[in-house]
PDB file of C-alpha atoms and ligand atoms in Angstrom:
ATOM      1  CA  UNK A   1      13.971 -12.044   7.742  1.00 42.00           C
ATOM      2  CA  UNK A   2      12.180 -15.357   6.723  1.00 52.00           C
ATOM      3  CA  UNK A   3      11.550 -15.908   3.050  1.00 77.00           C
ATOM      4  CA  UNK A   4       7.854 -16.025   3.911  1.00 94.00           C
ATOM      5  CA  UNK A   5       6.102 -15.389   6.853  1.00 95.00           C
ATOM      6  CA  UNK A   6       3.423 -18.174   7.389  1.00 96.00           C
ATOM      7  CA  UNK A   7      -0.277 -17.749   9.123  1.00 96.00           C
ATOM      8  CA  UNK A   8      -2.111 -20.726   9.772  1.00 95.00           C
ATOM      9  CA  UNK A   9      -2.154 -22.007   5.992  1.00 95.00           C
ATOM     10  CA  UNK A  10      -1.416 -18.717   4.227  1.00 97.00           C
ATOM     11  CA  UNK A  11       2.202 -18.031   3.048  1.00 98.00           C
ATOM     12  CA  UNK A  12       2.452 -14.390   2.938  1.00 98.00           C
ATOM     13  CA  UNK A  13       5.744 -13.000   0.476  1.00 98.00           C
ATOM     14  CA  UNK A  14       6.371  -9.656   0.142  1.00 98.00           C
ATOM     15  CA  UNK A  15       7.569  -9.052  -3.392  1.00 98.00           C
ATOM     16  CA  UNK A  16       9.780  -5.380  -3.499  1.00 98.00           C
ATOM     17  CA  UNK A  17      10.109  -2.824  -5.993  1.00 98.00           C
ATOM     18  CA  UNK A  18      11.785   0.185  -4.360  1.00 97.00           C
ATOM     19  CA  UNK A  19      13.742   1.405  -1.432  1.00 97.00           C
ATOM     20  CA  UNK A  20      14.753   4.384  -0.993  1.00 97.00           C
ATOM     21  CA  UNK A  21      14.607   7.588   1.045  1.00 97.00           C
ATOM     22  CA  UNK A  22      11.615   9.625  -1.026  1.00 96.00           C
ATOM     23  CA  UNK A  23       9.976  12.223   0.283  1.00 96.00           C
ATOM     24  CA  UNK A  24      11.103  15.188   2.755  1.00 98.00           C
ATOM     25  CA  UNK A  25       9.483  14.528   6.195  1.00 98.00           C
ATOM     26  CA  UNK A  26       8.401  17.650   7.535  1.00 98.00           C
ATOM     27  CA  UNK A  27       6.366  18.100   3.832  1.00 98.00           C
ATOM     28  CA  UNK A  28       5.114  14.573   3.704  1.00 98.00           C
ATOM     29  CA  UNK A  29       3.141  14.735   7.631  1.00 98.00           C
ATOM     30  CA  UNK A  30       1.934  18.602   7.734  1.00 98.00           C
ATOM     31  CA  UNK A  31       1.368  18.812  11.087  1.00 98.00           C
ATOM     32  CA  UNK A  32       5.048  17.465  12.594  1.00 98.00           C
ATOM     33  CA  UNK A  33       6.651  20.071  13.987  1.00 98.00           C
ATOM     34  CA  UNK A  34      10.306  20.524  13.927  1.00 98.00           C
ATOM     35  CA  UNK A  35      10.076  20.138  17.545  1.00 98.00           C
ATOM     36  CA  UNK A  36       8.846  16.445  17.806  1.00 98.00           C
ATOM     37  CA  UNK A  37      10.906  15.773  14.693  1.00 98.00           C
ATOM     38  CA  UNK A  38      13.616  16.531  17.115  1.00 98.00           C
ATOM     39  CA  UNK A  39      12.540  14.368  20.004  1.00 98.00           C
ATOM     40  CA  UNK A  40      11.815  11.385  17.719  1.00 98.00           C
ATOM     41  CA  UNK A  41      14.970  11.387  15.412  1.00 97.00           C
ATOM     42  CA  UNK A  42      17.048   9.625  17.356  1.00 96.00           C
ATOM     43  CA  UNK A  43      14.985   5.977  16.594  1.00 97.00           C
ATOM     44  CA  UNK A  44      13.696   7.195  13.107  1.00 98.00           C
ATOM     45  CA  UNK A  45      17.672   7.455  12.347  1.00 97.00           C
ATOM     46  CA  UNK A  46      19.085   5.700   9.726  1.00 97.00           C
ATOM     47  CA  UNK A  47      16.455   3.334   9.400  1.00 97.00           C
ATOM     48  CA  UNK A  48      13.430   4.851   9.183  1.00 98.00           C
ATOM     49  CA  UNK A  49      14.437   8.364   8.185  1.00 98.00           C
ATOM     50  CA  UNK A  50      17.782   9.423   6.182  1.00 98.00           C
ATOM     51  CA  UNK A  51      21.027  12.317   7.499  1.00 96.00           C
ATOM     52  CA  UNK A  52      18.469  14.547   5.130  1.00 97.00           C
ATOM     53  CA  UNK A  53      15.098  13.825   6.896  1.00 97.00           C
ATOM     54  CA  UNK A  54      13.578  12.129   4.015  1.00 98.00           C
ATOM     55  CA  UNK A  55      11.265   9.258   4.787  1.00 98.00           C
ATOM     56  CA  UNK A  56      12.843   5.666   3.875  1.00 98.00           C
ATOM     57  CA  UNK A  57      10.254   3.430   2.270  1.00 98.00           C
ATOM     58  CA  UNK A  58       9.389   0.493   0.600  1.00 98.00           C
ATOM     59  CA  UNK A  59       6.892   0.010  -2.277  1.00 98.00           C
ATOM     60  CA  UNK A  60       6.287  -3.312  -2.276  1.00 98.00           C
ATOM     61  CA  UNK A  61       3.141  -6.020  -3.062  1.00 98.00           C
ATOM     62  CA  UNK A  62       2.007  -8.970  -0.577  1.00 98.00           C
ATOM     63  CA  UNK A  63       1.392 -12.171  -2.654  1.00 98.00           C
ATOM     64  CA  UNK A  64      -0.909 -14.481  -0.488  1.00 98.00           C
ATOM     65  CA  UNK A  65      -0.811 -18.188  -1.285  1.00 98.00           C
ATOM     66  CA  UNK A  66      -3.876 -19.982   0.496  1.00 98.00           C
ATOM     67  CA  UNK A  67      -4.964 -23.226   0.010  1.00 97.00           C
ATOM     68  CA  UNK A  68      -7.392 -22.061  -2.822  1.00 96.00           C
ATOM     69  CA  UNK A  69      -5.643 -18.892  -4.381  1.00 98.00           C
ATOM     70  CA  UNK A  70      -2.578 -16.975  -5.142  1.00 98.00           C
ATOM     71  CA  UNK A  71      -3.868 -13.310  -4.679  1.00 98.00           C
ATOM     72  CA  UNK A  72      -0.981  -9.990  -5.276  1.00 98.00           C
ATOM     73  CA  UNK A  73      -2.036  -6.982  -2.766  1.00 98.00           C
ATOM     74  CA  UNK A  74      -1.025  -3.747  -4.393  1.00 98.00           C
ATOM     75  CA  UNK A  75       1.562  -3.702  -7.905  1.00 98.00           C
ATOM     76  CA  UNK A  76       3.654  -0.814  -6.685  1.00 98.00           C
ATOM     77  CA  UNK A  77       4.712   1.154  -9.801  1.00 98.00           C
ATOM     78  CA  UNK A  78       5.099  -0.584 -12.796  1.00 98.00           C
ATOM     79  CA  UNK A  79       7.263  -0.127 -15.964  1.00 98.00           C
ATOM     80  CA  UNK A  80       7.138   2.425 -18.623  1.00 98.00           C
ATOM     81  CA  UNK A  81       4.556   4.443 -16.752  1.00 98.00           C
ATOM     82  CA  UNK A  82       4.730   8.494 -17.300  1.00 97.00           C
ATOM     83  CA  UNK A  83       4.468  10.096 -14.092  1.00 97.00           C
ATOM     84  CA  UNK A  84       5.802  13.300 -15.123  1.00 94.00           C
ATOM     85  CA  UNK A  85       4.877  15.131 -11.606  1.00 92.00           C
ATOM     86  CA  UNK A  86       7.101  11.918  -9.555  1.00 93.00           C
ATOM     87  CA  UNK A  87      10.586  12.128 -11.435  1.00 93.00           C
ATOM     88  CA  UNK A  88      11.800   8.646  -9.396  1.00 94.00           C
ATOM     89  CA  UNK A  89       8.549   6.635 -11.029  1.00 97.00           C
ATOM     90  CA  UNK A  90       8.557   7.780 -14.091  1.00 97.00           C
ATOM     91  CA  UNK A  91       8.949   5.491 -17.130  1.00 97.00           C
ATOM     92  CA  UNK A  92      10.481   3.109 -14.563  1.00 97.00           C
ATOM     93  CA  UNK A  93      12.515   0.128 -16.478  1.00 97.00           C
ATOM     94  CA  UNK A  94      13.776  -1.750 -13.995  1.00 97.00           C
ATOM     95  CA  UNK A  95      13.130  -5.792 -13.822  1.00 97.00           C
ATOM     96  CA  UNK A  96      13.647  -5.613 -10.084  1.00 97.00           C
ATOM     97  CA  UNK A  97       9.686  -6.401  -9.430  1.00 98.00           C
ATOM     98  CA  UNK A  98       9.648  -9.464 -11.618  1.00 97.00           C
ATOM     99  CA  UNK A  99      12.847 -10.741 -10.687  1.00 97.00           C
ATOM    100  CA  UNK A 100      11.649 -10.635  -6.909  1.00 98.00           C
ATOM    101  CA  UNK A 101       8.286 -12.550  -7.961  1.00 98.00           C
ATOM    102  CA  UNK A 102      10.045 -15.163  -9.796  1.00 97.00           C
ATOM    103  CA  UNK A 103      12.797 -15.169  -6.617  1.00 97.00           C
ATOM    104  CA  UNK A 104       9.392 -16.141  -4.340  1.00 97.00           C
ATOM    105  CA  UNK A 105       8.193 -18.647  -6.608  1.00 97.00           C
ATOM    106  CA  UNK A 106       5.734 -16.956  -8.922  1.00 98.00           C
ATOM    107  CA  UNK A 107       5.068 -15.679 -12.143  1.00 98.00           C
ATOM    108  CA  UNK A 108       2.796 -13.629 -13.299  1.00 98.00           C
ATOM    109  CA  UNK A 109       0.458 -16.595 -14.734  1.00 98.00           C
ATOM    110  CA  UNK A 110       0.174 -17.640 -10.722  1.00 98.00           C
ATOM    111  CA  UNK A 111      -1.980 -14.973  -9.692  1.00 98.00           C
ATOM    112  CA  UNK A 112      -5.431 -15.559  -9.434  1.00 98.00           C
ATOM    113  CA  UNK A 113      -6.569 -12.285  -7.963  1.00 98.00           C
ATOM    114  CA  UNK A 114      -5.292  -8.871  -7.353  1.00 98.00           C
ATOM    115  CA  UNK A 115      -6.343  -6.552  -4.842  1.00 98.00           C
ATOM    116  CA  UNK A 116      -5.689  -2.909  -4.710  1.00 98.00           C
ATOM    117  CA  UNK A 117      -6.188  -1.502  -1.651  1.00 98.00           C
ATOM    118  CA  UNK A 118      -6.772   2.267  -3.057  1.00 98.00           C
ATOM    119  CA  UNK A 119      -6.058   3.393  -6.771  1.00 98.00           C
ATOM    120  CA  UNK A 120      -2.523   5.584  -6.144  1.00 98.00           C
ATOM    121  CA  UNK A 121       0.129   4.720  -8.343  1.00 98.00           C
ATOM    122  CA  UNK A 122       2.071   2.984  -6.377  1.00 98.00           C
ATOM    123  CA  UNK A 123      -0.650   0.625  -5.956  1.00 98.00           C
ATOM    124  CA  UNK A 124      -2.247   0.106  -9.303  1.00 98.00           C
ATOM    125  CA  UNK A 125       1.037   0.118 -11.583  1.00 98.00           C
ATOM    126  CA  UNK A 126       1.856  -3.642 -12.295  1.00 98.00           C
ATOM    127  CA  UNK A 127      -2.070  -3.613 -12.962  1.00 98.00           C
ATOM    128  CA  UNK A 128      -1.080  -3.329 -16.537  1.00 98.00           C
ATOM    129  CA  UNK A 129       2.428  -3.696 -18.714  1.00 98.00           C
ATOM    130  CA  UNK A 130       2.989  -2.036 -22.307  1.00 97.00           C
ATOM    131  CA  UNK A 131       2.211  -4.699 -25.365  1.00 97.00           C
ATOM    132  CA  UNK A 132       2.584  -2.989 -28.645  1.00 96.00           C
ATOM    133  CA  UNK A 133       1.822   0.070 -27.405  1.00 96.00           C
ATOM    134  CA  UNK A 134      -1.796  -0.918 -25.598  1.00 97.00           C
ATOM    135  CA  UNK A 135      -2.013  -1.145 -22.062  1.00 98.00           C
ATOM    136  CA  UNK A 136      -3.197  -4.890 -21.234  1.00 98.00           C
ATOM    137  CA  UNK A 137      -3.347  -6.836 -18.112  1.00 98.00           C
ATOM    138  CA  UNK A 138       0.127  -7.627 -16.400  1.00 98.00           C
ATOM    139  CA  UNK A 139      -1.443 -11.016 -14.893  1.00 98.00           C
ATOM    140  CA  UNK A 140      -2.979 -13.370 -17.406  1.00 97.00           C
ATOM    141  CA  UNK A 141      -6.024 -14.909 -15.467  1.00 98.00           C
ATOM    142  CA  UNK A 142      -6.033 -12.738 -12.279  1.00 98.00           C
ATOM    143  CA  UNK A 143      -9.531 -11.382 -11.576  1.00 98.00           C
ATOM    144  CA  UNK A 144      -8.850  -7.711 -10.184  1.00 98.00           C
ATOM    145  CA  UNK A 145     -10.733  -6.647  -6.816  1.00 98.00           C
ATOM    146  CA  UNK A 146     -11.776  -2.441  -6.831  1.00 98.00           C
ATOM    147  CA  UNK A 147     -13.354  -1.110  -3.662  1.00 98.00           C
ATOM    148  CA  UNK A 148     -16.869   0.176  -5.762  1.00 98.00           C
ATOM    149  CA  UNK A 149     -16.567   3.749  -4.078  1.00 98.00           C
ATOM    150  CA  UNK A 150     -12.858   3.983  -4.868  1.00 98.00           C
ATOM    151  CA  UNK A 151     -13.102   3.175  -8.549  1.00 98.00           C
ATOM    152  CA  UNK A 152     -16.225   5.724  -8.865  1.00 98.00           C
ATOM    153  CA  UNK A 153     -14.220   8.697  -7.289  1.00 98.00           C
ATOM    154  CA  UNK A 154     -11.028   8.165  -9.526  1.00 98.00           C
ATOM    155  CA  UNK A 155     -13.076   7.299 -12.646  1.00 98.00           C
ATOM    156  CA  UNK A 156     -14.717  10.708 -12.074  1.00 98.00           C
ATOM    157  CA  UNK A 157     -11.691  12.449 -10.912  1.00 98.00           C
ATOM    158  CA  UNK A 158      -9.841  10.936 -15.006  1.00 98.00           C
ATOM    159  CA  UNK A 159     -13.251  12.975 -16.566  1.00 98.00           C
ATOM    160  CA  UNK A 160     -12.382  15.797 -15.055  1.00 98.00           C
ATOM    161  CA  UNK A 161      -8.821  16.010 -14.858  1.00 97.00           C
ATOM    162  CA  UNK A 162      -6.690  13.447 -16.854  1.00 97.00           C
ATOM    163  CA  UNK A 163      -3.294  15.357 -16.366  1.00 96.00           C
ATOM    164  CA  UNK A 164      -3.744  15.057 -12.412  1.00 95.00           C
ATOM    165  CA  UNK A 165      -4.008  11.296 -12.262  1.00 97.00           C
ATOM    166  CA  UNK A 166      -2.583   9.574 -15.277  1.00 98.00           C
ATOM    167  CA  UNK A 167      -2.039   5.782 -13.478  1.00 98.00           C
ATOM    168  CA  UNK A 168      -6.108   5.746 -13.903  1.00 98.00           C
ATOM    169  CA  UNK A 169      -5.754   5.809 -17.476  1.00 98.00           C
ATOM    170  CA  UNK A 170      -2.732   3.547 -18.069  1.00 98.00           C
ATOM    171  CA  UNK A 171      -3.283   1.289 -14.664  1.00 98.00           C
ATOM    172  CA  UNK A 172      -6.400   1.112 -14.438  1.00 98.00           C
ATOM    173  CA  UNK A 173      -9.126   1.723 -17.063  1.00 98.00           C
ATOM    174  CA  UNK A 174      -7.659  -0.866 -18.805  1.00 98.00           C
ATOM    175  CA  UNK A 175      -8.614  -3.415 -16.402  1.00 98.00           C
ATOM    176  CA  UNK A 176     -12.163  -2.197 -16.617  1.00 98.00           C
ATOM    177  CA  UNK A 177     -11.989  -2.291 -20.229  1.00 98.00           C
ATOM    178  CA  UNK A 178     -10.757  -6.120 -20.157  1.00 98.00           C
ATOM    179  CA  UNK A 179     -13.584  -7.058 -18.258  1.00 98.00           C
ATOM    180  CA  UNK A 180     -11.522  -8.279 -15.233  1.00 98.00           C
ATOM    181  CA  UNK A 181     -12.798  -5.757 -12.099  1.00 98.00           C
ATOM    182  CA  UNK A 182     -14.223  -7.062  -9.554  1.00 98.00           C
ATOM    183  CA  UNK A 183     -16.046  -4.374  -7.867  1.00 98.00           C
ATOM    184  CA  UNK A 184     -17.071  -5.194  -4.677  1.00 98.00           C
ATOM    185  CA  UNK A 185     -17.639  -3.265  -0.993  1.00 98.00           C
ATOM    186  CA  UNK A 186     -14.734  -2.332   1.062  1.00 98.00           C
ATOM    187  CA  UNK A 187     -15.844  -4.410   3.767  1.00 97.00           C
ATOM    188  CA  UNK A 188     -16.098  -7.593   1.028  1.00 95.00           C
ATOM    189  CA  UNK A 189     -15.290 -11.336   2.515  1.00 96.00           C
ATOM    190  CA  UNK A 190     -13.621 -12.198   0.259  1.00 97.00           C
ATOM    191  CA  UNK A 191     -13.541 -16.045   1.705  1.00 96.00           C
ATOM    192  CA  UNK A 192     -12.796 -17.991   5.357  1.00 95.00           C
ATOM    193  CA  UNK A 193      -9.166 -16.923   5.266  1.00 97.00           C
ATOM    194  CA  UNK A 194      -9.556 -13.221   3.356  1.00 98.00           C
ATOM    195  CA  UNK A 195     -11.491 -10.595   4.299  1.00 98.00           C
ATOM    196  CA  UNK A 196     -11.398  -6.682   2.864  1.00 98.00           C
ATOM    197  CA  UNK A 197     -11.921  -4.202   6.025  1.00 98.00           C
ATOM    198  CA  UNK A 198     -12.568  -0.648   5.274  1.00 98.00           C
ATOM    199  CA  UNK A 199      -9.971   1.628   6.467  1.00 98.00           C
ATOM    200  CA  UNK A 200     -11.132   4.883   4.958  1.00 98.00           C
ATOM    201  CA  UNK A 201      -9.033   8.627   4.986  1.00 98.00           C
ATOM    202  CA  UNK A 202      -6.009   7.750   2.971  1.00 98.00           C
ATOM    203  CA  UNK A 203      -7.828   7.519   0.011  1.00 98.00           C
ATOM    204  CA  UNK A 204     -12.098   7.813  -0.031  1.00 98.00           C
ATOM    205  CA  UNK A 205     -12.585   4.089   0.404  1.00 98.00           C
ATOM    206  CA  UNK A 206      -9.440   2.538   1.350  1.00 98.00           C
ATOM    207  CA  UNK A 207      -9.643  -0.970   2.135  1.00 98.00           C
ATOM    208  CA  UNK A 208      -7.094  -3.597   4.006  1.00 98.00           C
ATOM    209  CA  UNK A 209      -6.548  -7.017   4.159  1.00 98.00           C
ATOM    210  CA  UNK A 210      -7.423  -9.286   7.253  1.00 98.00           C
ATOM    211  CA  UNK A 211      -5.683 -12.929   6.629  1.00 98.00           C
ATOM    212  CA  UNK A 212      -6.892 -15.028   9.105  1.00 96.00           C
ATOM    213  CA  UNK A 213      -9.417 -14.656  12.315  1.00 90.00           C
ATOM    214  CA  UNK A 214      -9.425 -10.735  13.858  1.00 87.00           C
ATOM    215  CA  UNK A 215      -7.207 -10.090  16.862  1.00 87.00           C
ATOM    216  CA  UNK A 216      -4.844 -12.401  15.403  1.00 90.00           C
ATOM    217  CA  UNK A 217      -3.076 -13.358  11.875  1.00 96.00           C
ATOM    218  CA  UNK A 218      -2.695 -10.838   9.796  1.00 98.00           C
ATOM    219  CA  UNK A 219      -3.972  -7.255   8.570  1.00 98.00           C
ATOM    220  CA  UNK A 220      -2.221  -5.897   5.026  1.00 98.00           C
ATOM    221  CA  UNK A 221      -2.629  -2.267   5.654  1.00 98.00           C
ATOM    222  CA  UNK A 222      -2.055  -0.392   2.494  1.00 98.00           C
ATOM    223  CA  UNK A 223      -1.399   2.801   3.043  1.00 98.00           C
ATOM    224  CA  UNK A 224      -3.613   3.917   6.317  1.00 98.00           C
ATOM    225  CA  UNK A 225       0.010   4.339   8.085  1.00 98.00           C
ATOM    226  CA  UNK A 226       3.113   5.140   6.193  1.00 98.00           C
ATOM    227  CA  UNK A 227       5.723   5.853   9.346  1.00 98.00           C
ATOM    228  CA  UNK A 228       6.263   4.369  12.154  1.00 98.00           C
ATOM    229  CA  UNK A 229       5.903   7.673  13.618  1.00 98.00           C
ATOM    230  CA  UNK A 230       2.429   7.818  13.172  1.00 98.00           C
ATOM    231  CA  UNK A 231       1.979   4.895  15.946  1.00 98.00           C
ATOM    232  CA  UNK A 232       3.552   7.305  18.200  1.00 97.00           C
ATOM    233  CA  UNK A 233       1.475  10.151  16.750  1.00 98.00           C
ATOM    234  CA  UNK A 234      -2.025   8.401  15.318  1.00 98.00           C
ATOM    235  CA  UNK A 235      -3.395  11.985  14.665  1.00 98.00           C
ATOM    236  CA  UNK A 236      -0.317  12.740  12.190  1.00 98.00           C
ATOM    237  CA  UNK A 237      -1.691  12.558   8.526  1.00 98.00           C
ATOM    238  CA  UNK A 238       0.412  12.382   5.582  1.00 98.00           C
ATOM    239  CA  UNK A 239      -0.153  15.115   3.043  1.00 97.00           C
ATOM    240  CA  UNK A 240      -1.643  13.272   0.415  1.00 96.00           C
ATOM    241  CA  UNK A 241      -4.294  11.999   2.586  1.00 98.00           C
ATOM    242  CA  UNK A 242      -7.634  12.706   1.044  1.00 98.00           C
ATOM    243  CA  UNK A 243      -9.296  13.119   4.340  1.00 98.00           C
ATOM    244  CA  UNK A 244      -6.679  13.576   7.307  1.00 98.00           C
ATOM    245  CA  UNK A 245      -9.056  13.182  10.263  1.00 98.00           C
ATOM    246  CA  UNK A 246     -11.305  10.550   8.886  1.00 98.00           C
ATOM    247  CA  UNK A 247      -7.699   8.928   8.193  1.00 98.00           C
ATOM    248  CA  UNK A 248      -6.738   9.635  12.385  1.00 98.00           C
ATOM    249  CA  UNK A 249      -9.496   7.870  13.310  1.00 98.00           C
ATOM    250  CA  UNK A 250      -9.180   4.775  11.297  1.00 98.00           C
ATOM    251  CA  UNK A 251      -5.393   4.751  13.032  1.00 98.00           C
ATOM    252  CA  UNK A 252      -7.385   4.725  16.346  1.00 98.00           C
ATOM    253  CA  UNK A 253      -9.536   3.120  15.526  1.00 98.00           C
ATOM    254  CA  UNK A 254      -7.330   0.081  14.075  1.00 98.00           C
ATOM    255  CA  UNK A 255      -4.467   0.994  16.246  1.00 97.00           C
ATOM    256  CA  UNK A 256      -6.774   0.083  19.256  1.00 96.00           C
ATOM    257  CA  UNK A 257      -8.117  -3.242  17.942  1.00 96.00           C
ATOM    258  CA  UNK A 258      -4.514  -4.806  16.818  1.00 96.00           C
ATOM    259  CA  UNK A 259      -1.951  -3.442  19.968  1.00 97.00           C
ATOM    260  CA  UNK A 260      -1.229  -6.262  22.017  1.00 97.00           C
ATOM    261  CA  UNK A 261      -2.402  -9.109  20.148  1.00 96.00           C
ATOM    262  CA  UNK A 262      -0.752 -11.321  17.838  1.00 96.00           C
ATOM    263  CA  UNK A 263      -1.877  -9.429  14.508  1.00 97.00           C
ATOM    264  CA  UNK A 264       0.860  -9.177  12.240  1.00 97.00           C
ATOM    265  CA  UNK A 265       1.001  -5.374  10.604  1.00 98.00           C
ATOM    266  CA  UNK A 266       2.083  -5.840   7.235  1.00 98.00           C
ATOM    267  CA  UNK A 267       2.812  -2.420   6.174  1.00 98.00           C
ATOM    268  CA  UNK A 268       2.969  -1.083   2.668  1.00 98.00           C
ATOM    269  CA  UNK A 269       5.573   1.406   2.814  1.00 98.00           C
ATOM    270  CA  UNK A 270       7.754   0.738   5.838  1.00 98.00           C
ATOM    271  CA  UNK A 271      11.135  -0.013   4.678  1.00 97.00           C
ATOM    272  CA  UNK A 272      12.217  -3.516   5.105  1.00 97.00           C
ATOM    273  CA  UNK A 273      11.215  -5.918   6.885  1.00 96.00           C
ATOM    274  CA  UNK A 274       7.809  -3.367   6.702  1.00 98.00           C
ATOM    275  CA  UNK A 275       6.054  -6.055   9.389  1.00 98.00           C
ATOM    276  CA  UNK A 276       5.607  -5.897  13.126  1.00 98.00           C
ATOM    277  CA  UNK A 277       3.176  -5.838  15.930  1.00 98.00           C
ATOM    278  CA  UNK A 278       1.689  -3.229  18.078  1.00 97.00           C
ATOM    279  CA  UNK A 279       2.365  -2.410  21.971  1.00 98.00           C
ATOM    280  CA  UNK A 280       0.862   0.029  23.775  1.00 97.00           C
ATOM    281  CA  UNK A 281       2.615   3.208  24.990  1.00 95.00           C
ATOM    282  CA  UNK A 282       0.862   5.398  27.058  1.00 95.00           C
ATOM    283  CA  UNK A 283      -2.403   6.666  25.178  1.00 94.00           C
ATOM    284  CA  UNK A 284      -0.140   5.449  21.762  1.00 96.00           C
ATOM    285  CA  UNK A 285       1.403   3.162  20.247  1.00 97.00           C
ATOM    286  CA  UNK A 286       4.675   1.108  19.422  1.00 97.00           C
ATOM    287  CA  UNK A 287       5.881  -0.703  16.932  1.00 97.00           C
ATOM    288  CA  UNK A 288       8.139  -4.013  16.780  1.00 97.00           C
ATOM    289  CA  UNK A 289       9.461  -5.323  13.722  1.00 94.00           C
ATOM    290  CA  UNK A 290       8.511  -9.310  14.008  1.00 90.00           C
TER     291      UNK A 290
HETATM  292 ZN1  LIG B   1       1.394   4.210  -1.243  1.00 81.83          ZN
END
């Protein structure tokens, strides 16, 4: 695995938090059957899947450094964050994720921007770190980029329900509150080398990250896919999907445009290296770590 992998002038680091086999795999994807679990462990095993069936993943950021900007996709899950209903994020205290930035080259006065694909909280966590007691931006200057739909739906969803999604309060309101959102469409360019495209169905107004010209480069997926499985099987939703067949179809639909080109998938959750292209396989889909 190279330190960085490098698309026309954009360094692209992925910057690790966790590894770790998390969540059973015939609860996470509803619709697998123990029967195709059976005819696919065989590749998932070890690497992909553990001797207990649960999923191995990664929550990791990208950190893009372009010409112009240093921009951190995604901030995993964060430190001293209660997430009483996810016992292995709660009140995390680990230095692992700053260590890794530092071990790329950064610190946290280097990022300019910060995009969060969707607002789950292992997205949105090193939005914000604990100083006496407030919640206040983890990034000194960074501007941070909300998909407008996304950030209506969870600020809503906080009225409502506080108990059900606490990472809005401590990961994300703050932002708001310090002035440093930038709300913009999911479809946003963001400039010539960055552009958001709306990948809707994991969350209400998902977005990913295109680096570099379509059909080529790179495309930061946040959390549309989570298994390699799901190339195999597009229609196979994971549970917490907020729409499962609006989330299908943005796997086709994606799935179709990337396989066989020379787009780099740069996968949230896969566990390490988390990056590959797409082949064709029949009326699916494979994928190749790069
Ligand atoms: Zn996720």
């Amino acid at each position: 695995m190279p330190a960085h992998i490098q698309i026309g002038n954009v360094a692209i680091h992925r910057i690790v938090e966790q590894e770790a086999p998390f969540f059973e795999v015939l609860q996470f994807f509803p619709t697998l059957t123990k029967e195709v679990l059976n005819q696919n462990r065989a590749w998932l095993q070890p690497k992909f899947l553990d001797a207990e069936d649960k999923l191995v993943l990664c929550i990791q950021s990208y950190l893009l450094a372009t010409p112009h900007h240093t921009i951190l996709i995604d901030t995993c899950v964060g430190n001293h964050k209660p997430r009483p209903n996810r016992a292995f994020w709660h009140m995390m205290t680990s230095d692992r994720y700053e260590k890794n930035l530092a071990g790329a080259g950064f610190g946290v006065g280097d990022i300019d921007f910060v995009m969060c694909t969707h607002l789950h909280p292992d997205h949105v966590g090193w939005n914000t770190r604990l100083d006496n007691g407030r919640w206040v931006p983890t990034f000194p200057k960074a501007r941070y980029v909300f998909a407008d739909r996304e950030l209506a739906h969870w600020t809503e969803r906080q009225k409502e329900d506080a108990a059900a999604c606490p990472w809005i309060l401590d990961s994300v309101l703050p932002i708001i509150a310090a002035d440093r959102a930038d709300v913009v469409k999911s479809a946003h360019a963001f400039d010539n080398l960055v552009t958001l495209v709306p990948t809707p169905g994991h969350t209400i107004d998902h977005y990913s990250v295109q680096v570099g010209k379509p059909g080529a480069g790179a495309l930061i997926t946040g959390d549309m896919i989570h298994s390699p499985l799901q190339t195999r099987y597009p229609e196979l939703s994971a549970r917490p999907d907020y729409d499962p067949k609006q989330s299908a179809q943005t796997r086709r639909n994606v799935f179709g445009r990337v396989c066989d080109t020379a787009t780099l998938l740069c996968t949230a959750h896969f566990p390490s290296p988390s990056v590959g292209r797409l082949v064709s396989r029949g009326d699916a889909f494979d994928f190749v770590a790069a």
